[in-house]
CSV table of C-alpha atoms (C1' of nucleotides) in Angstrom, one decimal:
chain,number,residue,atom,x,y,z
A,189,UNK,CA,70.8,-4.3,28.0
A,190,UNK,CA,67.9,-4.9,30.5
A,191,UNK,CA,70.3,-4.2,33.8
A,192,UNK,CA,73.2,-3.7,34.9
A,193,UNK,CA,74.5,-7.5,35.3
A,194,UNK,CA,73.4,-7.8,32.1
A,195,UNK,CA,75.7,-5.1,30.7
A,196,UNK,CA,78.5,-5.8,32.5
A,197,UNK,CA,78.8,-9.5,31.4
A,198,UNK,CA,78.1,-8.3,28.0
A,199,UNK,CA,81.2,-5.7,28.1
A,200,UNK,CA,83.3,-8.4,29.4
A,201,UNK,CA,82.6,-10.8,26.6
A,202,UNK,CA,83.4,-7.9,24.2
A,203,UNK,CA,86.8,-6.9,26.2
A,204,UNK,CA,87.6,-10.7,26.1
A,205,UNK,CA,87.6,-10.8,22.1
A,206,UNK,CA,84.2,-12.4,22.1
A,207,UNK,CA,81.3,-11.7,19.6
A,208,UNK,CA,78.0,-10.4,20.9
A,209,UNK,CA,76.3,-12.2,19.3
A,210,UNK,CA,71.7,-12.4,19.2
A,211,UNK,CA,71.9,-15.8,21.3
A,212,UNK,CA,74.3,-14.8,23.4
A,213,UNK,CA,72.7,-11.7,24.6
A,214,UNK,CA,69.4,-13.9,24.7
A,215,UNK,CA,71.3,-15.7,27.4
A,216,UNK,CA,73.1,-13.3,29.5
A,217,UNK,CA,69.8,-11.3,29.4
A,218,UNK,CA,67.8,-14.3,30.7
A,219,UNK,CA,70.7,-15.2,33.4
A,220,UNK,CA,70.7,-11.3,34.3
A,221,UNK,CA,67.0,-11.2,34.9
A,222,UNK,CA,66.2,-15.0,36.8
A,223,UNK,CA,65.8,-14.2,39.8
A,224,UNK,CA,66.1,-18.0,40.9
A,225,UNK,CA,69.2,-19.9,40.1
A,226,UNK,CA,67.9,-21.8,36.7
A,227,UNK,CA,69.3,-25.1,35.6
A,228,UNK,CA,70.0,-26.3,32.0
A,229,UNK,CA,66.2,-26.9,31.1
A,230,UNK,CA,64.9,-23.9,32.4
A,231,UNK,CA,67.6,-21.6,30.4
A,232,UNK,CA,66.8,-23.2,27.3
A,233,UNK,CA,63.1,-23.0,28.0
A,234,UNK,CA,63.2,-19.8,29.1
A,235,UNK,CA,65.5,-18.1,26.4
A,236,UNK,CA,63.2,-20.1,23.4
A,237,UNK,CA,60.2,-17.9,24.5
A,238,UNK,CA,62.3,-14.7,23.3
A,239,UNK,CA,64.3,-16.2,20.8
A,240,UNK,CA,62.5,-19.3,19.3
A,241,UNK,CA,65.7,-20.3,17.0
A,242,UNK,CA,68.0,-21.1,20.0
A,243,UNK,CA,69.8,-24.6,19.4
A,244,UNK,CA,70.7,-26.4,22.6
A,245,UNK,CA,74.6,-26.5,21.7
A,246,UNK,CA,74.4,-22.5,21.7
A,247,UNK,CA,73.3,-23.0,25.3
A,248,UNK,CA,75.5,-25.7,26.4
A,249,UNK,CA,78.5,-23.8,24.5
A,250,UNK,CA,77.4,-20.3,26.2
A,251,UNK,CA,77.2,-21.7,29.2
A,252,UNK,CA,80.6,-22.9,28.9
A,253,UNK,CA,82.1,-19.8,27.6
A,254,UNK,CA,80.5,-17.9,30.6
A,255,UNK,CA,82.2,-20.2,32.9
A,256,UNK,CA,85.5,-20.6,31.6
A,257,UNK,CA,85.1,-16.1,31.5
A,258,UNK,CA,84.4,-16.7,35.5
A,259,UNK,CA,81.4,-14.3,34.5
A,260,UNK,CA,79.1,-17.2,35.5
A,261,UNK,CA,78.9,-19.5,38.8
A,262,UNK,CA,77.8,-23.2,38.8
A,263,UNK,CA,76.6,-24.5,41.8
A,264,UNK,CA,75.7,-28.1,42.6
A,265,UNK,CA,72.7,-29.0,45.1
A,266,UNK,CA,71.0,-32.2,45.7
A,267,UNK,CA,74.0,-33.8,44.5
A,268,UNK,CA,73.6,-33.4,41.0
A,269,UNK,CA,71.9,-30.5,39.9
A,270,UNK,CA,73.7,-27.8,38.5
A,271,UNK,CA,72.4,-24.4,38.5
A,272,UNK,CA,73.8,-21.4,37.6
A,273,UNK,CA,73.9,-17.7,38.4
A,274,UNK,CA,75.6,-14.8,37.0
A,275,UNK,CA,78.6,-13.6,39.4
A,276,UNK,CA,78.5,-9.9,40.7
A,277,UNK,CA,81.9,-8.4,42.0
A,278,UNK,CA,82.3,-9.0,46.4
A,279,UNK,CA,79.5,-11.2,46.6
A,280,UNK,CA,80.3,-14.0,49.2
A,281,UNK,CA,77.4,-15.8,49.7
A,282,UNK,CA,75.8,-20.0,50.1
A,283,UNK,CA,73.1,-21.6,49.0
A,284,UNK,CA,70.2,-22.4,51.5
A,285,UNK,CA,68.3,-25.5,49.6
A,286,UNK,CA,64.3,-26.1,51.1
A,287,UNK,CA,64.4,-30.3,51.4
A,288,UNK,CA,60.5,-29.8,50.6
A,289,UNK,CA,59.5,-27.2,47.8
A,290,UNK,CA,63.4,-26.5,46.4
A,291,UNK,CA,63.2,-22.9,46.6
A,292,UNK,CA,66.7,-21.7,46.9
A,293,UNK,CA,67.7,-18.6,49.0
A,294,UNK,CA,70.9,-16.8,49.6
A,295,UNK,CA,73.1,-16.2,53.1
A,296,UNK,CA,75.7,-14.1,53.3
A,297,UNK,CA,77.3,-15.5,56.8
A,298,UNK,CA,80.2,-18.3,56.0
A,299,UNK,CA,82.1,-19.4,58.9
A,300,UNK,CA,84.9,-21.0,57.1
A,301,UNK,CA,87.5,-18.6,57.0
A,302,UNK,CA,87.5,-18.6,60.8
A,303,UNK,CA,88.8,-22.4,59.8
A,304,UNK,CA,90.3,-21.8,56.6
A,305,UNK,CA,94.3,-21.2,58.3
A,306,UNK,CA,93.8,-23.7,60.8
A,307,UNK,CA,93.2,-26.6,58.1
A,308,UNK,CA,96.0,-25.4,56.1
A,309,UNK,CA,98.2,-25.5,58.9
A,310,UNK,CA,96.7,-29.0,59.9
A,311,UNK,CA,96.7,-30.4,56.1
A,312,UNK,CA,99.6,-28.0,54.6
A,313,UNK,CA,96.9,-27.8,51.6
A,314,UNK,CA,97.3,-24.4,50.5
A,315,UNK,CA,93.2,-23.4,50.6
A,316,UNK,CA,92.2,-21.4,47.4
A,317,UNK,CA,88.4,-21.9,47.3
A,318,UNK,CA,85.3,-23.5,48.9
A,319,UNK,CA,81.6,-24.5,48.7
A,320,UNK,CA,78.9,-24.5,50.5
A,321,UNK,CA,74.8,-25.4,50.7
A,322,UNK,CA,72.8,-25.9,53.4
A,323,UNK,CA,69.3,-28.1,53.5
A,324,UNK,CA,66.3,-27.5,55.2
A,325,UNK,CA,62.6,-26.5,55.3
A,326,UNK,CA,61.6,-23.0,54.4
A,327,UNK,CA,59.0,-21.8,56.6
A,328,UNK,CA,56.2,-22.3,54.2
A,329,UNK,CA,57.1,-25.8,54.4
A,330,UNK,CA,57.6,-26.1,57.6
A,331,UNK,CA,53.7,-25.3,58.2
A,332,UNK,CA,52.7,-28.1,55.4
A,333,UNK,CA,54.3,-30.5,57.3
A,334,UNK,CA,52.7,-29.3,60.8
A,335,UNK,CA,49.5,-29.7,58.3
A,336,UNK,CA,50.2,-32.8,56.8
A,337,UNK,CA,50.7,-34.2,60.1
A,338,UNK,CA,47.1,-32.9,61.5
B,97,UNK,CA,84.2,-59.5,55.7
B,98,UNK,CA,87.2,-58.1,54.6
B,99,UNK,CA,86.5,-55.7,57.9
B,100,UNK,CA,84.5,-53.6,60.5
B,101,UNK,CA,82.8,-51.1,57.9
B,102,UNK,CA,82.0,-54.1,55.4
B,103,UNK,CA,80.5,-56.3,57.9
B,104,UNK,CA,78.6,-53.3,59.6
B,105,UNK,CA,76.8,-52.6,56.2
B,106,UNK,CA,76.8,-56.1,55.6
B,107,UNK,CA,74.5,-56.6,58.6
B,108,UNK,CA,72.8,-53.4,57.8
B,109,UNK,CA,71.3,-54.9,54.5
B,110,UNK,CA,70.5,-58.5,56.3
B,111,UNK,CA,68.8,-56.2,59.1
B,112,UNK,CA,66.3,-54.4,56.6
B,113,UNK,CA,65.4,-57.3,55.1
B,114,UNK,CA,67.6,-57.7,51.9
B,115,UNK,CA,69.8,-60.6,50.3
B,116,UNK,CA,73.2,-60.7,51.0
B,117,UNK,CA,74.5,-61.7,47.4
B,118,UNK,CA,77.4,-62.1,45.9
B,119,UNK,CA,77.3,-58.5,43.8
B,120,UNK,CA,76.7,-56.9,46.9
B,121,UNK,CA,79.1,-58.5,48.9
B,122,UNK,CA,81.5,-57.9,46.1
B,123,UNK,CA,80.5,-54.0,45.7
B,124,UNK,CA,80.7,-53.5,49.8
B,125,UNK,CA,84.0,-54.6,50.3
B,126,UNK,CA,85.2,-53.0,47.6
B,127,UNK,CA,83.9,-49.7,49.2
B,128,UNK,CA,85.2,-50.7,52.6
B,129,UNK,CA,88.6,-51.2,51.3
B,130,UNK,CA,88.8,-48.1,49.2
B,131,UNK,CA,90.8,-45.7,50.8
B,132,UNK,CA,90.3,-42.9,48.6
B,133,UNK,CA,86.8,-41.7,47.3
B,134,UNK,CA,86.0,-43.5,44.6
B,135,UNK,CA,83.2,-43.0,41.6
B,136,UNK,CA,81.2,-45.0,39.8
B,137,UNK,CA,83.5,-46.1,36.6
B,138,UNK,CA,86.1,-46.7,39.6
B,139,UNK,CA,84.0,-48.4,41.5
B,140,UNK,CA,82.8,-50.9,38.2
B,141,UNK,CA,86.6,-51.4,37.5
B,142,UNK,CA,87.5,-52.7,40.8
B,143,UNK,CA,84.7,-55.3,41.4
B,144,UNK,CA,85.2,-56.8,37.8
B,145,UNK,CA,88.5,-57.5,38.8
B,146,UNK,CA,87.2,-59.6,41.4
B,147,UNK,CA,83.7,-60.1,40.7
B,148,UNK,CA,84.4,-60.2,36.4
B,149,UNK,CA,80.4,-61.2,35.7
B,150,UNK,CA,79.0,-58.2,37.3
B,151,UNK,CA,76.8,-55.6,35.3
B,152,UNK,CA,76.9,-52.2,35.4
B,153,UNK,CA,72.8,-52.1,36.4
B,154,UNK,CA,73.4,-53.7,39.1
B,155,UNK,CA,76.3,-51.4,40.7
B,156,UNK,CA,73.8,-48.7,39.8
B,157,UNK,CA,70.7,-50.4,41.4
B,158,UNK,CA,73.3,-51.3,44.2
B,159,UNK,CA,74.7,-48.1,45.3
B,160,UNK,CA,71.2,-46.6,44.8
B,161,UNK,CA,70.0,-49.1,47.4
B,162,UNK,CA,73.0,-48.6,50.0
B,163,UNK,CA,72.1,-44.8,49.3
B,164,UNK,CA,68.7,-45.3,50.6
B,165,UNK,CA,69.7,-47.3,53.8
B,166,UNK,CA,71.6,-44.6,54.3
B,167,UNK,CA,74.9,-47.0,54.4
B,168,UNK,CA,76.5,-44.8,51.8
B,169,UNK,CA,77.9,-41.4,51.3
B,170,UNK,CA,77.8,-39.3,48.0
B,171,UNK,CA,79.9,-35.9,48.0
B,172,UNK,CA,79.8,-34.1,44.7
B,173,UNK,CA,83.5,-32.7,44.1
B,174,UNK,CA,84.1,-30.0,41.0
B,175,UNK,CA,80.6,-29.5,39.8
B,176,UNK,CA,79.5,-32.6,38.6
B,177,UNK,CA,81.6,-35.0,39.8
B,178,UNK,CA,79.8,-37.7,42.3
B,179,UNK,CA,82.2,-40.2,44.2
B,180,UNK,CA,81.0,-42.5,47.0
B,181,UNK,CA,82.3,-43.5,50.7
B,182,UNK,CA,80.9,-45.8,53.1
B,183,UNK,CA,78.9,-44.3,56.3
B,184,UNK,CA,81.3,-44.6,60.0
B,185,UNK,CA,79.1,-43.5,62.7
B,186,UNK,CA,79.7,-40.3,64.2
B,187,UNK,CA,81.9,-38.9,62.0
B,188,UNK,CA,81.7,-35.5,60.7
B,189,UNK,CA,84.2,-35.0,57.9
B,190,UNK,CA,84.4,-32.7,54.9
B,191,UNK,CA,86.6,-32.9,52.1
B,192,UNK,CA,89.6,-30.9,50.6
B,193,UNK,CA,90.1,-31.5,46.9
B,194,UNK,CA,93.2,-30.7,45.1
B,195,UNK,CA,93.1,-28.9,42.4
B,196,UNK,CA,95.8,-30.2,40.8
B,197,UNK,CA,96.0,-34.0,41.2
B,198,UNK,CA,92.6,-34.6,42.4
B,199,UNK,CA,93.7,-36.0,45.9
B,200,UNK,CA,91.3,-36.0,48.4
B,201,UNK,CA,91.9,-35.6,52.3
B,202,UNK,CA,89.5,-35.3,54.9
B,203,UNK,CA,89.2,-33.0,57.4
B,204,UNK,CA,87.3,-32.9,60.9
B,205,UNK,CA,86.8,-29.1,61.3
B,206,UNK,CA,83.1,-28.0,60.4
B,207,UNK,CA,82.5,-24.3,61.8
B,208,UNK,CA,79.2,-24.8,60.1
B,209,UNK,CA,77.1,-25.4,63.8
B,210,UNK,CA,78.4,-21.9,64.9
B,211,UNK,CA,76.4,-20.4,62.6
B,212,UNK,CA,73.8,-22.6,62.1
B,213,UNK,CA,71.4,-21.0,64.4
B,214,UNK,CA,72.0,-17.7,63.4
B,215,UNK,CA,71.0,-18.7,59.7
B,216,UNK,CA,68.0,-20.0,61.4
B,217,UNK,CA,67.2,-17.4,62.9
B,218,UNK,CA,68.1,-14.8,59.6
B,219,UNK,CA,65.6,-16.9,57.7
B,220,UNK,CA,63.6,-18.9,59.4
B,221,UNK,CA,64.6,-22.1,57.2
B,222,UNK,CA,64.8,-25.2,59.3
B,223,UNK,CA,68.3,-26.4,58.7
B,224,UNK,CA,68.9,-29.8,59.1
B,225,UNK,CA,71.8,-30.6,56.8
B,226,UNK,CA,75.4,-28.9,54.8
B,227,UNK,CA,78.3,-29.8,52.3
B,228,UNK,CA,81.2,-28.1,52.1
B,229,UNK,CA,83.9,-28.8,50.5
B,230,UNK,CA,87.2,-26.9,50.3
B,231,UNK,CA,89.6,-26.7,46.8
B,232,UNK,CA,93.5,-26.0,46.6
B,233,UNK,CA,97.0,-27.4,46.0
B,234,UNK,CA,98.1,-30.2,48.2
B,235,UNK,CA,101.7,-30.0,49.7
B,236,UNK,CA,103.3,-31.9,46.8
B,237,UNK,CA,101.6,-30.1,44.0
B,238,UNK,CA,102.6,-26.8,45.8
B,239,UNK,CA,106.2,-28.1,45.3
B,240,UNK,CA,105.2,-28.9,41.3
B,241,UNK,CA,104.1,-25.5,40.5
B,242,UNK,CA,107.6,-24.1,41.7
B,243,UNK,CA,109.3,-26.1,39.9
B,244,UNK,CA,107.0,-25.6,37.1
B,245,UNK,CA,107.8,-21.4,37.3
B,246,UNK,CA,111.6,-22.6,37.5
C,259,DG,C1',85.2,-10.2,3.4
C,260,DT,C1',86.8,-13.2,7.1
C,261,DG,C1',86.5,-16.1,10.6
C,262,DT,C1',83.9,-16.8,14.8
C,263,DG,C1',79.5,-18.4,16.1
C,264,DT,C1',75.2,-20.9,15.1
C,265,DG,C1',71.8,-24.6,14.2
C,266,DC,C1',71.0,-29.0,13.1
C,267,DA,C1',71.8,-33.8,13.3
C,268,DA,C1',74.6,-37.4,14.5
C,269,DA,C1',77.6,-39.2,17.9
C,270,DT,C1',78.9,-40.1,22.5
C,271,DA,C1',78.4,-40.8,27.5
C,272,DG,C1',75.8,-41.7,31.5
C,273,DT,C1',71.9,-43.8,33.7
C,274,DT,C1',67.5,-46.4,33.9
C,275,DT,C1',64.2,-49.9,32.7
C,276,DG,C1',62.0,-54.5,31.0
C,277,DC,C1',62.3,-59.1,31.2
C,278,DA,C1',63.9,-63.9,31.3
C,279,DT,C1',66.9,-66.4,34.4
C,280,DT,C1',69.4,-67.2,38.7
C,281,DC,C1',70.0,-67.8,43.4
C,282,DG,C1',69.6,-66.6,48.6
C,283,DG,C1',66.8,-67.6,52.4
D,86,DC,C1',60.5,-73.4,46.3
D,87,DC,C1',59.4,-68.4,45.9
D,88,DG,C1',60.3,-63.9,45.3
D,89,DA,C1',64.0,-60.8,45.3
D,90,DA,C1',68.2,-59.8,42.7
D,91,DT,C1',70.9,-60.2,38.5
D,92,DG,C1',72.7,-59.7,33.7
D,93,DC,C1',71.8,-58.3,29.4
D,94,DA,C1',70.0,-55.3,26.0
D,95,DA,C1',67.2,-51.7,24.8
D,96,DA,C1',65.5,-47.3,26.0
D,97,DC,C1',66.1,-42.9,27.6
D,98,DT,C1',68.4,-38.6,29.0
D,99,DA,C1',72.1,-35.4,28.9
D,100,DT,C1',76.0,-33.5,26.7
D,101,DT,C1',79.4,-33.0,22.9
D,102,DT,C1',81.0,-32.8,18.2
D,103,DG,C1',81.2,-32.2,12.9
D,104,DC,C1',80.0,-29.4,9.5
D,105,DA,C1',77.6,-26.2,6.2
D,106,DC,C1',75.7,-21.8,6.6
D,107,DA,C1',75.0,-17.1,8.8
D,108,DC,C1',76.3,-13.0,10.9
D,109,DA,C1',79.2,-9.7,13.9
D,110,DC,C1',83.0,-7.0,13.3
DNA sequence: GTGTGTGCAAATAGTTTGCATTCGG
DNA sequence: CCGAATGCAAACTATTTGCACACAC
């Protein structure tokens, strides 16, 4: 059960019809505790080292079934690397990407539905969702550079 | 030379020292023409029609290049979707994606620099880059999903 | 027990690389 | 000419699918 993400996904697949099954709960488990926003590779990596069995399809089809649920996000970064996060109810937030080391931090701030009316008046679109991420240096990186550069 | 955006990059490519050949030639109109934002099976498609001996390496190795140079654009649109557009100067654009046909529009408002600083200074990331990219139904396929509901 | 879910392996799709040949400058 | 660029095919990576077996309910 592990935490409170994790339990809540879990109920959700079991309201949805869905069997909870060992590698499922691997999963969710994993996703519930990474504190980082893991891609493919790292899941699978990660969930072997508690449940050594794990096939890749069982990951790629969990994955799946967690998206299609809308109990997990995908986000794309660096044009095409997808990571993924668990969702947690009212939480608006972007991805802040570090050009240099790839740590990934959260901001809650997003200007765009200040914009959001005014480009649906401008494009009669009618504006259902968006994305974000933002690049730049973390601050750690930020002083390797200063380093780097003598 | 097709037009101003073909023979810009054209000169580009010439300027940082690379051959003009005919692939390239081939691959930059085609991108300077295109008015929507095509991918990579698109973009193949279109130059064999003109250019029939071409290989698929060398679109890759080609847009790769023009990446570099910074004469080409990538957006990533639903996930895991990459589709290219040739560099204007000065323009700021993001894109709005229909979720039902998969048209693509551009649009000039970015409230993104507003808020920039404040992110900055929340931080302490450098920020020196964003995406965005906006999702709903275009005027047209608004008028589909009425119809579709009777 | 029943049918969904799983693991494995094969199939498929997407992209990169090695190398002999071609061609732009 | 000469070296960069190309086309082809093979290699490599990522993802999906078919199917016999296992397990949650």
């Amino acid at each position: 059960m592990i935490n409170n993400a994790s339990k809540a996904a879990q109920e959700e697949l079991k309201r949805k019809g869905y069997k909870l099954t060992g590698p499922r709960i691997a999963i969710i488990n994993y996703l519930a505790e990474s504190q980082e926003h893991p891609d493919m590779q790292q899941i699978f990596a990660g969930i072997r080292a508690e449940y050594p069995g794990i096939g890749m399809a069982t990951v790629y089809r969990t994955l799946g079934l967690l998206l299609e649920l809308d109990i997990l996000r995908a986000i794309t970064v660096n044009k095409n690397q997808l990571l993924y996060e668990l969702k947690k109810p009212d939480d608006h937030h972007h991805h802040l990407v570090c050009t240099g080391c790839s740590q990934i931090i959260e901001f809650g701030s997003c200007s765009f539905k200040h914009i959001s009316s005014e480009i649906e008046t401008v494009t009669r679109y009618s504006i259902e969702d968006h994305t974000l991420e933002a690049y730049g240096l973390c601050p750690q990186c930020q002083g390797d550079f200063q380093v780097e550069r003598g």
